[in-house]
Short mmCIF file of C-alpha atoms and ligand atoms in Angstrom, two decimals:
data_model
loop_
_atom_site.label_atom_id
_atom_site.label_comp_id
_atom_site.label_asym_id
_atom_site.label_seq_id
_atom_site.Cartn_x
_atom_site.Cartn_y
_atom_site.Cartn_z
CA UNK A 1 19.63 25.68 -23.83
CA UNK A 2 20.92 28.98 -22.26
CA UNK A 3 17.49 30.15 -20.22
CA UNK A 4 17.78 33.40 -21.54
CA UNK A 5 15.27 36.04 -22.65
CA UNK A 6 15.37 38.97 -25.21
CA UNK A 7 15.70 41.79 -22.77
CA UNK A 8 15.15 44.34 -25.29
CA UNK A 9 11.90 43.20 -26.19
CA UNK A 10 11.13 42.59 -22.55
CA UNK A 11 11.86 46.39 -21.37
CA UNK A 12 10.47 48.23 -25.38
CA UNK A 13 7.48 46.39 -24.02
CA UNK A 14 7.33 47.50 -20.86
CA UNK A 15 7.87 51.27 -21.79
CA UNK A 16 5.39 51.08 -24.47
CA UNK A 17 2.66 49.63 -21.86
CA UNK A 18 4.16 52.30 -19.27
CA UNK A 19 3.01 54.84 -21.92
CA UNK A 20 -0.86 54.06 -21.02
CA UNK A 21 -2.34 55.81 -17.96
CA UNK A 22 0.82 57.61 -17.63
CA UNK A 23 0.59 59.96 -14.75
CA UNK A 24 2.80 63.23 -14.82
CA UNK A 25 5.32 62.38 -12.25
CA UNK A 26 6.28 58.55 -14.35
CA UNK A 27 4.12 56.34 -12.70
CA UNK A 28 0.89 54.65 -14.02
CA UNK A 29 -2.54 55.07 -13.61
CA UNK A 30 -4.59 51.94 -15.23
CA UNK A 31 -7.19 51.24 -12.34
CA UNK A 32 -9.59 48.38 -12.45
CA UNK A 33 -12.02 47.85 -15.43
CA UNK A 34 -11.11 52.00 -16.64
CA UNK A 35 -10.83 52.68 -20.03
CA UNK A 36 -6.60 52.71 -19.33
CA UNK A 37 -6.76 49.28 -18.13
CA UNK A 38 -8.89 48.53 -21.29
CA UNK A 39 -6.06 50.10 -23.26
CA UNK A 40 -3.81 47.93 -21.73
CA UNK A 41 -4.99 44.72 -22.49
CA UNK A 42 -5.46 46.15 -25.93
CA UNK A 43 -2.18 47.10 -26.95
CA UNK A 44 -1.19 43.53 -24.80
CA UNK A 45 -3.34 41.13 -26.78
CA UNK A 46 -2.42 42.58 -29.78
CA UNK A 47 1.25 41.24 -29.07
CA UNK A 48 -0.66 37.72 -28.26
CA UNK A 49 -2.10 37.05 -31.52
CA UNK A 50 1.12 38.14 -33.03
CA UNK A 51 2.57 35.34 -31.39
CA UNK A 52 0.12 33.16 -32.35
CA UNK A 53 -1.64 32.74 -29.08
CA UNK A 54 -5.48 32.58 -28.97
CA UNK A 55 -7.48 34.08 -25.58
CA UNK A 56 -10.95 34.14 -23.96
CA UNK A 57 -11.93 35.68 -20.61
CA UNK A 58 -13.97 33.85 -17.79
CA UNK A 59 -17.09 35.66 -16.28
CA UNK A 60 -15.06 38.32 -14.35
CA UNK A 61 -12.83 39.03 -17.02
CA UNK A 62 -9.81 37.21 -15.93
CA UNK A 63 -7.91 36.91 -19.83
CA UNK A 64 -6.28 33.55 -20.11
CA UNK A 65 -3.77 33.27 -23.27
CA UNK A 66 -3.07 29.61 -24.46
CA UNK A 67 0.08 28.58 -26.18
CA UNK A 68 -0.57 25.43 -27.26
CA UNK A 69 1.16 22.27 -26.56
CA UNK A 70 1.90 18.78 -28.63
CA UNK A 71 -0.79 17.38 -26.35
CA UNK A 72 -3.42 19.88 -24.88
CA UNK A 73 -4.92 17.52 -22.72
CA UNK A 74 -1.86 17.53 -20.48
CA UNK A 75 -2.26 19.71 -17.02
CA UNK A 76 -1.01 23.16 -18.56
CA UNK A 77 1.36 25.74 -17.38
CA UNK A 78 -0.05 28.82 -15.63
CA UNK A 79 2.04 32.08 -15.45
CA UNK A 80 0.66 36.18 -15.57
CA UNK A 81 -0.22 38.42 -13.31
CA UNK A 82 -2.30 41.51 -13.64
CA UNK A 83 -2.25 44.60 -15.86
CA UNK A 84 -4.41 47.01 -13.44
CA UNK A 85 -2.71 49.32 -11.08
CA UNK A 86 -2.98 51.58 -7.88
CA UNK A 87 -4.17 55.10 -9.11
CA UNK A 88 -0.60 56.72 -8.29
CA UNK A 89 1.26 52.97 -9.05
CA UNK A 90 4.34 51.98 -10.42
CA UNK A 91 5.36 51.08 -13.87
CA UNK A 92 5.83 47.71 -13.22
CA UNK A 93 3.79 46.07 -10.69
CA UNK A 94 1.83 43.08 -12.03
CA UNK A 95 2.90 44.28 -15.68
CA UNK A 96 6.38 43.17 -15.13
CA UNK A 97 4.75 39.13 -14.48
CA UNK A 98 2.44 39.20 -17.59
CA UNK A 99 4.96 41.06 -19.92
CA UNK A 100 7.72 38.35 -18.93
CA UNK A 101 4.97 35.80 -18.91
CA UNK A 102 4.92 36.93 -22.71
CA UNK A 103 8.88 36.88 -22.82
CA UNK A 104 8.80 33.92 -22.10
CA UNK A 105 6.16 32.58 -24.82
CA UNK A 106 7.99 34.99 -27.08
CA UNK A 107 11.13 33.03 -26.32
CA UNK A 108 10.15 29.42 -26.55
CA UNK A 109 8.39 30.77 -30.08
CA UNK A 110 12.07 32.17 -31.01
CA UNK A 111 13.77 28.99 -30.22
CA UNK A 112 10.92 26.90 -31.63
CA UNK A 113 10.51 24.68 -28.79
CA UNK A 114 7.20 23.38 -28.28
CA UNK A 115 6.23 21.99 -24.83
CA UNK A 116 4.33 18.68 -24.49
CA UNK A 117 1.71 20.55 -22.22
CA UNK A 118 -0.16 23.88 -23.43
CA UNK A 119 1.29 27.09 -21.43
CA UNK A 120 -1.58 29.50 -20.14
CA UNK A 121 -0.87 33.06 -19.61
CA UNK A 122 -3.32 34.84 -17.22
CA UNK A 123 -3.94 38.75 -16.60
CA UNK A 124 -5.98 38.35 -13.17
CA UNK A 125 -8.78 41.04 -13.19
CA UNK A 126 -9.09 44.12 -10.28
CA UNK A 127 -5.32 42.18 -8.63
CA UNK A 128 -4.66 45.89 -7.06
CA UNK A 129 -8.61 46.17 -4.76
CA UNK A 130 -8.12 49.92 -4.97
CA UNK A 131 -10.74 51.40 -7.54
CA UNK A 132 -13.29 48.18 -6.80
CA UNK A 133 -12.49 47.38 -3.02
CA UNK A 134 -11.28 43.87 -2.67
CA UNK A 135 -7.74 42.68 -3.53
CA UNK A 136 -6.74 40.01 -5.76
CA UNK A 137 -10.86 40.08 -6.76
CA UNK A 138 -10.49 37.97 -10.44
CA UNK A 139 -8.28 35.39 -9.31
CA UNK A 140 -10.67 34.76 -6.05
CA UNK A 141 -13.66 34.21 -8.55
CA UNK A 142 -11.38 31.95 -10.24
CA UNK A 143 -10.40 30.07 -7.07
CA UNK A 144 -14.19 29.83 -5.55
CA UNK A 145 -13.90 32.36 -2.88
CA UNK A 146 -15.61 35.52 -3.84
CA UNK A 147 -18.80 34.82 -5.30
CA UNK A 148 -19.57 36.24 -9.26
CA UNK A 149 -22.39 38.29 -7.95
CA UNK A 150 -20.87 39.55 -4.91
CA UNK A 151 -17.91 40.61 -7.35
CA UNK A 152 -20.06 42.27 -9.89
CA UNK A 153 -21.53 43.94 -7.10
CA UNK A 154 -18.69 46.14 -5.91
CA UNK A 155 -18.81 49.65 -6.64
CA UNK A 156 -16.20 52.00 -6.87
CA UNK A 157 -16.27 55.75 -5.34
CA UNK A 158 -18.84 57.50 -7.87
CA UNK A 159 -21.03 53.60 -7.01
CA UNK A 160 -20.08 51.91 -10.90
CA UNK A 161 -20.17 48.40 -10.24
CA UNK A 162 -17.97 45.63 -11.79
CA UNK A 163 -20.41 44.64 -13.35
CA UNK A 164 -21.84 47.38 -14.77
CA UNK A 165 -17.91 48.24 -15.95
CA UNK A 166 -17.46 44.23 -17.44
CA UNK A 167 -20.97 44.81 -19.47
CA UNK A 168 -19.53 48.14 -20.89
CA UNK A 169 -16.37 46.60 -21.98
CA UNK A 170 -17.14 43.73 -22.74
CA UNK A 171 -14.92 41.50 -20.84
CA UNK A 172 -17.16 38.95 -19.28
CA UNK A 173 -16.71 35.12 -20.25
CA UNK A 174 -18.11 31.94 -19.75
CA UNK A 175 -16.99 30.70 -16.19
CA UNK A 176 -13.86 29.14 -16.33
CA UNK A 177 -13.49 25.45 -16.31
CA UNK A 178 -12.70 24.67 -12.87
CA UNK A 179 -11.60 21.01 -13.79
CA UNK A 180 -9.05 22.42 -15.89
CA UNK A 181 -5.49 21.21 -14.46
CA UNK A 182 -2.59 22.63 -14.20
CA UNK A 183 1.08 21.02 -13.74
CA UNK A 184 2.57 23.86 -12.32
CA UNK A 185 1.68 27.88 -11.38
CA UNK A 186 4.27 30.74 -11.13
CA UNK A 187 3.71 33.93 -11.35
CA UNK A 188 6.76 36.75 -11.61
CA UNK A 189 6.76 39.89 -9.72
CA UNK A 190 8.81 42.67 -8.63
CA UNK A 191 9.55 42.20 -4.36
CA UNK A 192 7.88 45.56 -3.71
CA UNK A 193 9.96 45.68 -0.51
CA UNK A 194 13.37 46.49 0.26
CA UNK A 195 14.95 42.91 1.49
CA UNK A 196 16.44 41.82 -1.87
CA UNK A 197 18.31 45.14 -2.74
CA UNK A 198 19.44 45.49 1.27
CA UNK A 199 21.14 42.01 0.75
CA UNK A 200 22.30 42.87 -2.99
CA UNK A 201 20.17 39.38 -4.11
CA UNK A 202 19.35 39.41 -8.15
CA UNK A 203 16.38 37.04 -7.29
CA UNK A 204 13.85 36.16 -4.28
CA UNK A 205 12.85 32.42 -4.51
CA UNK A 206 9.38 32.81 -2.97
CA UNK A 207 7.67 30.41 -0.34
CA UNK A 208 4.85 31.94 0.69
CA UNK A 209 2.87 35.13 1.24
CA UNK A 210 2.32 36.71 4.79
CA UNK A 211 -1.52 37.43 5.65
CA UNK A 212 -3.83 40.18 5.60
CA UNK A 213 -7.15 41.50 6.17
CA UNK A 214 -8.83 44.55 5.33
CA UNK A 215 -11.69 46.37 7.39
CA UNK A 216 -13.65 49.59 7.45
CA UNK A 217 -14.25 51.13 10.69
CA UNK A 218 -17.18 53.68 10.86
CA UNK A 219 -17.44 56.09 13.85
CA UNK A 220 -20.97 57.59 14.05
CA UNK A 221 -21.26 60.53 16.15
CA UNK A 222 -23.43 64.31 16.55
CA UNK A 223 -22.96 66.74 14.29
CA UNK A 224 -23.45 69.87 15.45
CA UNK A 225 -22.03 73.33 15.00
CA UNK A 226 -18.43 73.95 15.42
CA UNK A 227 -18.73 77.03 16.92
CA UNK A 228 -20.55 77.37 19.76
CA UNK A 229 -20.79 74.04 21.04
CA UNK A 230 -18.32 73.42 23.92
CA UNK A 231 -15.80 70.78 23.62
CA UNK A 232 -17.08 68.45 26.04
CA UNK A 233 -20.65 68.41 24.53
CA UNK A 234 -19.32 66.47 21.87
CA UNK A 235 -20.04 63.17 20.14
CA UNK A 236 -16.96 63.91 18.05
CA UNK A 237 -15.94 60.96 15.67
CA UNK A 238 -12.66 62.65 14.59
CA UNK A 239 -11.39 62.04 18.71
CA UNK A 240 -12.54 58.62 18.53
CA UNK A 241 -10.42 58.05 15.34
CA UNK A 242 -7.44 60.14 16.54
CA UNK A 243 -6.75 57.62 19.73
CA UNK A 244 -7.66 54.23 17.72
CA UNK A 245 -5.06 54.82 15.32
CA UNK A 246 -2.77 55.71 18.51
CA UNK A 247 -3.65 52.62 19.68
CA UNK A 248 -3.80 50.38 17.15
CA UNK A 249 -0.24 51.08 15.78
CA UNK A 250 0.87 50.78 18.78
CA UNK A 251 -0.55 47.56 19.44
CA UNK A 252 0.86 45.95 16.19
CA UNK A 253 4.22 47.52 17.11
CA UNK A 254 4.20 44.61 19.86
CA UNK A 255 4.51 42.19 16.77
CA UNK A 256 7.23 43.71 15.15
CA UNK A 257 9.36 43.36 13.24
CA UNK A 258 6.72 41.60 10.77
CA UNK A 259 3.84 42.98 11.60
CA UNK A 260 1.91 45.71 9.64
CA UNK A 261 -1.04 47.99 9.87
CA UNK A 262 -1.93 50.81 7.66
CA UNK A 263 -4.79 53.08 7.78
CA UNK A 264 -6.00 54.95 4.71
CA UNK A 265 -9.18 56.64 3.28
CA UNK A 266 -10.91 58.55 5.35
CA UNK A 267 -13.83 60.07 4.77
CA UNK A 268 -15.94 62.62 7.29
CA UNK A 269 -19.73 63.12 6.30
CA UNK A 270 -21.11 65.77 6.20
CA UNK A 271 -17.96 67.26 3.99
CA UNK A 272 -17.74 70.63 5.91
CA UNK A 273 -15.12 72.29 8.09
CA UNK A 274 -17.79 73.77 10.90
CA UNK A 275 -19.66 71.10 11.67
CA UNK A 276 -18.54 68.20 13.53
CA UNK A 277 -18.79 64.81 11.27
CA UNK A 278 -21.71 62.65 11.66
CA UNK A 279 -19.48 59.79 10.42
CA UNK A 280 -15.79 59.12 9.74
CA UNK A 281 -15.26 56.28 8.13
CA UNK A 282 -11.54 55.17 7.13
CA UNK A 283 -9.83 51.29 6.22
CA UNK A 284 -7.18 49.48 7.73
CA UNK A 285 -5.09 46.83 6.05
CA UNK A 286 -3.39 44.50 9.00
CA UNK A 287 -0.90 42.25 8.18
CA UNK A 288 1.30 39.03 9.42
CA UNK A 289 2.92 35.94 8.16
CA UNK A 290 1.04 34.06 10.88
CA UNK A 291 -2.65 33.41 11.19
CA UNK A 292 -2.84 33.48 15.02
CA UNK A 293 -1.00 36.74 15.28
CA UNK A 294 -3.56 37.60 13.52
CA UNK A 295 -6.35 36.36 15.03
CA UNK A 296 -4.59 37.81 18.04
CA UNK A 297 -4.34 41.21 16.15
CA UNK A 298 -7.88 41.39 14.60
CA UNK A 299 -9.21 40.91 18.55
CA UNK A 300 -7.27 43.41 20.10
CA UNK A 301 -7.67 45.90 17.59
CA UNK A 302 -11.76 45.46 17.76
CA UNK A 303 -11.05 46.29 21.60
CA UNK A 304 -9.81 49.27 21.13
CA UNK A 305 -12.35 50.73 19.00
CA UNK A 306 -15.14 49.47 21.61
CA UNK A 307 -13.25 50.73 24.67
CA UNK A 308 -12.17 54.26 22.84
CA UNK A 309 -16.05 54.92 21.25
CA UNK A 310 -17.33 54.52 24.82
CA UNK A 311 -14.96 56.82 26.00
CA UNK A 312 -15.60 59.47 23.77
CA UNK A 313 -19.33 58.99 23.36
CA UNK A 314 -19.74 57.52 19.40
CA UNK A 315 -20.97 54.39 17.76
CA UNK A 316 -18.70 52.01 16.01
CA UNK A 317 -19.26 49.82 13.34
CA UNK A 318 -15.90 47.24 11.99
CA UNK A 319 -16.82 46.00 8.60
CA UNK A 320 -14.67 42.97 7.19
CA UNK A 321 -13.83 43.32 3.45
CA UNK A 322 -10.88 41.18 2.81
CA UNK A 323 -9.54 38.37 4.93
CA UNK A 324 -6.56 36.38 2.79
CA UNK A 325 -4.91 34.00 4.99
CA UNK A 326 -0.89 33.63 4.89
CA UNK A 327 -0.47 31.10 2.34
CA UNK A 328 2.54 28.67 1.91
CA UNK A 329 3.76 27.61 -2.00
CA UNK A 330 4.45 24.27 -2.91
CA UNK A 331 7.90 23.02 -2.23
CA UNK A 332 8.06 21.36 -5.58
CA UNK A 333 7.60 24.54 -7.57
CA UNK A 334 9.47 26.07 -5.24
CA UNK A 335 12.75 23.79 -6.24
CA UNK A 336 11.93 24.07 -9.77
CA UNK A 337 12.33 27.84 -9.33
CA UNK A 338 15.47 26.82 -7.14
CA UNK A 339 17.04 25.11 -9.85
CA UNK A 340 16.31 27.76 -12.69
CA UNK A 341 17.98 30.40 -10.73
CA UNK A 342 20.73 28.13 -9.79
CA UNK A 343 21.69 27.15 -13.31
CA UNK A 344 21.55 30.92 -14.34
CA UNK A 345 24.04 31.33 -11.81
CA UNK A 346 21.93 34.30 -9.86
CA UNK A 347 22.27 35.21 -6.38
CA UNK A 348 18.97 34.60 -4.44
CA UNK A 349 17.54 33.98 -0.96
CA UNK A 350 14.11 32.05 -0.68
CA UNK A 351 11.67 34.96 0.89
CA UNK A 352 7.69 35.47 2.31
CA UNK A 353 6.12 37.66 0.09
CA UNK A 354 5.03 41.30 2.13
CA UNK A 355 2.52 42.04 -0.58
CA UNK A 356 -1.20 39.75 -1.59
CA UNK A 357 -1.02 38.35 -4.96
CA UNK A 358 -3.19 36.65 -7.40
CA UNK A 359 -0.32 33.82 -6.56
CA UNK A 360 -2.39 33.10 -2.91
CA UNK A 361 -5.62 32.37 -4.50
CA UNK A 362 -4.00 30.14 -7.34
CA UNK A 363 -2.12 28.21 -4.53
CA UNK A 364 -5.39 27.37 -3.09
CA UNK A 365 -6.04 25.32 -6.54
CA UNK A 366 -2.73 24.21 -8.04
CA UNK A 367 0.81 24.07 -7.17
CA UNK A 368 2.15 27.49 -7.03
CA UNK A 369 5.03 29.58 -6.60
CA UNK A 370 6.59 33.21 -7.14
CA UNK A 371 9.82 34.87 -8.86
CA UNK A 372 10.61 38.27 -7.00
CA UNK A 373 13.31 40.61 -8.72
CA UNK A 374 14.79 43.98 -6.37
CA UNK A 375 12.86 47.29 -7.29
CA UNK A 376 14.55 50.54 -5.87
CA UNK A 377 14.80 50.98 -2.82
CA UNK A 378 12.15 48.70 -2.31
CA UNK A 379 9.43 51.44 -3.12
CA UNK A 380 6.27 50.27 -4.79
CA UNK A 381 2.66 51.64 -4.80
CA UNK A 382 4.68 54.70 -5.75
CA UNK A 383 5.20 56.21 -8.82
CA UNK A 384 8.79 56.35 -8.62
CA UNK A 385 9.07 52.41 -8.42
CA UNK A 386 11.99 51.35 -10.61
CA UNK A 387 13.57 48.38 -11.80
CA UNK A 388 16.28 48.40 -13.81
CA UNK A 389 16.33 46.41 -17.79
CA UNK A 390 18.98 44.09 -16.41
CA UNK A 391 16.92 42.93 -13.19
CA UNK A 392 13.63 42.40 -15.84
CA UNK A 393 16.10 39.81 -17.89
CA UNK A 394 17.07 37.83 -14.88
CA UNK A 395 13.12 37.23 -13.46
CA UNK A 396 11.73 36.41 -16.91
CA UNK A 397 14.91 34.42 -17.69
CA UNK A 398 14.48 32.41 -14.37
CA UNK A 399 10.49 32.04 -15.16
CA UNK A 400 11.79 30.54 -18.30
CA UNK A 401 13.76 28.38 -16.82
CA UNK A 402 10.77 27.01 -14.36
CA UNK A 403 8.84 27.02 -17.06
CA UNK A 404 10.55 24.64 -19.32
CA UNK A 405 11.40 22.50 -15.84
CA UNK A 406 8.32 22.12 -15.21
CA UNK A 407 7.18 21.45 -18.89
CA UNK A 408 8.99 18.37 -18.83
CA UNK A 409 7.26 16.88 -16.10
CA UNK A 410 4.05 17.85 -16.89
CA UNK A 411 4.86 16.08 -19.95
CA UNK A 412 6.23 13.32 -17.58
O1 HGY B 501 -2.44 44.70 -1.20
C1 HGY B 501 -1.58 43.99 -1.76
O2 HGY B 501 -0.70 43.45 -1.10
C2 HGY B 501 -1.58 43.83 -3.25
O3 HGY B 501 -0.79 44.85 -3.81
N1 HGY B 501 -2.91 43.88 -3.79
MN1 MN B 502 0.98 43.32 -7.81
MN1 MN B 503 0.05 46.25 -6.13
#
């Protein structure tokens, strides 16, 4: 069998889901646990059932879809990624790996092939850490490492908690059943970068995902009037901040070319224009593909916030939120991706992975891997971020492909 999808379906779908939360300049707006990403799964799970899948969610919300299988005691199939986005995101991060997720149930259903072992298809809950402040939240529940009350516990900017937003929409399951096994994870994705377009690749056969950790610094200083107090009677946050960003990007630009840093969201209290802040507070996400770069990183960078706050006379405080280390995908779902894209006859390169997925934390569990497919000009987390119908065939064709690979084994 030709591993081909219907593409048509694939990209109606994927402009009908574009339609919810669409912001005014063609991007999408479905944050964590909102109403939009509500709408979402709605308009999603009514193409499930249609298909004659059934669903539940676990206790953060995580939606898992079962196809079933001649034998549903056989390790299933996991594939899906996550429906939420940034609040100025792209049409097709994490929607493009759960619509072709469904492509590719859609597909087998088509050609009425049934696969020894069930197929689950997973939309991970909060993947995106933006609204609710830790990435990849639902599938780190699911994988052990963020604890359900911890989770439930975030709050967003106007303080609703996860929880408080899972109770109101009624998302939250029994706990999922960690024994459950699976043969085989992959989850399809867009590359969010520019590598594969630069090289003219159709597909990115992914081996791993670089690491990255996310802090808030807090600089507490004076505040006092902006007016008459003289410049060097200052306990001014705002310098303090100023030089450790200086600093700090300079730092990581000793670790090019993979290393990243990226500060975002700040916030000065009190929110006036005359009086100097008492507190600044702002988050940095630093990246690498190795964990003693990091290390290495995460050292030097709390150096420069102690030696720049004595300088200038404020108080620091360097809160960890998210540390996911780089992971590495298992060769043998690796291959299996290998040979799908092979036999389609696609052009590829095997890749690290710039961007966290829900992907890391299943690789802690079960054997994972990733599909990446170009997006223009590598731009994502942007509402311009394009791919184009043709690109969407050949990642949920080669996901098909893996799929049915693996399927065989699993029934092996
Ligand atoms: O931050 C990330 O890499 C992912 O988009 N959550
Ligand atoms: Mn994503
Ligand atoms: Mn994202």
């Amino acid at each position: 069998m030709e591993d081909r999808i219907d593409g048509d379906r694939l990209w109606r779908r994927l402009m009908a889901m574009a339609e919810i939360g669409a912001t005014s300049r063609g991007g999408s707006d479905r944050q964590a646990l909102s109403d939009e990403d509500a709408a979402g799964r709605a308009l999603f799970l009514g193409w499930v059932e249609a298909a004659g899948c059934t669903w539940e969610t676990d206790e953060i919300g995580n939606l898992f879809v079962r196809r079933p299988g001649r034998d549903n005691s056989l390790p299933s199939i996991l594939i899906g990624s996550h429906l939420d986005t940034q609040p100025t995101g792209g049409r097709f991060d994490g929607v493009y790996g759960v619509l072709g997720g469904l492509e590719v149930i859609e597909t087998l259903n088509d050609r009425g092939i049934r696969t020894d072992a069930p197929i689950d298809l997973v939309v991970w809950t909060n993947e995106e850490g933006s609204r609710f402040r830790y990435s990849m939240m639902g599938s780190a529940v699911w994988a052990g490492k963020l604890d359900i009350d911890t989770a439930r516990d975030l709050v967003d900017g106007d303080g609703i908690s996860v929880g408080e937003e899972l109770d109101r929409l009624g998302w939250a399951g029994k706990p999922a059943d960690s024994n459950r096994s699976y043969a085989g994870a992959f989850e399809l994705h867009i590359e969010q970068g520019p590598i594969l377009e630069a090289e003219n690749l159709e597909i990115g056969v992914v081996t791993g995902v670089q690491g990255f950790r996310w802090y808030t610094i807090c600089l507490k200083g004076n505040p006092v009037h902006a007016g008459p107090t003289p410049m060097n009677a200052r306990n001014d946050p705002a310098r303090g901040i100023g030089e450790i960003v200086t600093q700090v990007y300079a730092m990581v630009a000793e670790y090019a070319p993979s290393s990243r840093a990226t500060f975002a969201q700040f916030v000065s209290m009190p929110i006036s224009p005359n009086t100097v802040p008492e507190e600044l507070r702002c988050s940095l996400d630093l990246r690498h593909p190795e964990r003693s770069t990091l290390d290495e990183m995460d050292e030097r960078f709390r150096q420069i916030v102690s030696s720049v706050c004595g300088a200038v006379g404020v108080e620091s405080e360097i809160i960890l939120d998210n540390n996911s280390p780089p992971v590495v995908f298992s060769r043998k779902c690796v291959e299996v991706v290998q040979e799908a894209v092979t036999q389609l006859g696609l052009s590829n390169r095997q890749m690290v992975s710039g961007a966290g997925h829900d992907a890391c934390y299943v690789a802690l569990k079960h054997p994972t891997s990733m599909i990446f497919v170009p997006c223009d000009q590598g731009i994502s987390h942007n509402e311009a971020e394009n791919i184009s119908q043709e690109q969407a065939e050949h990642g949920a064709s080669v996901l098909l492909g893996a799929v049915r690979r693996i399927a065989k084994t699993a029934t092996a």
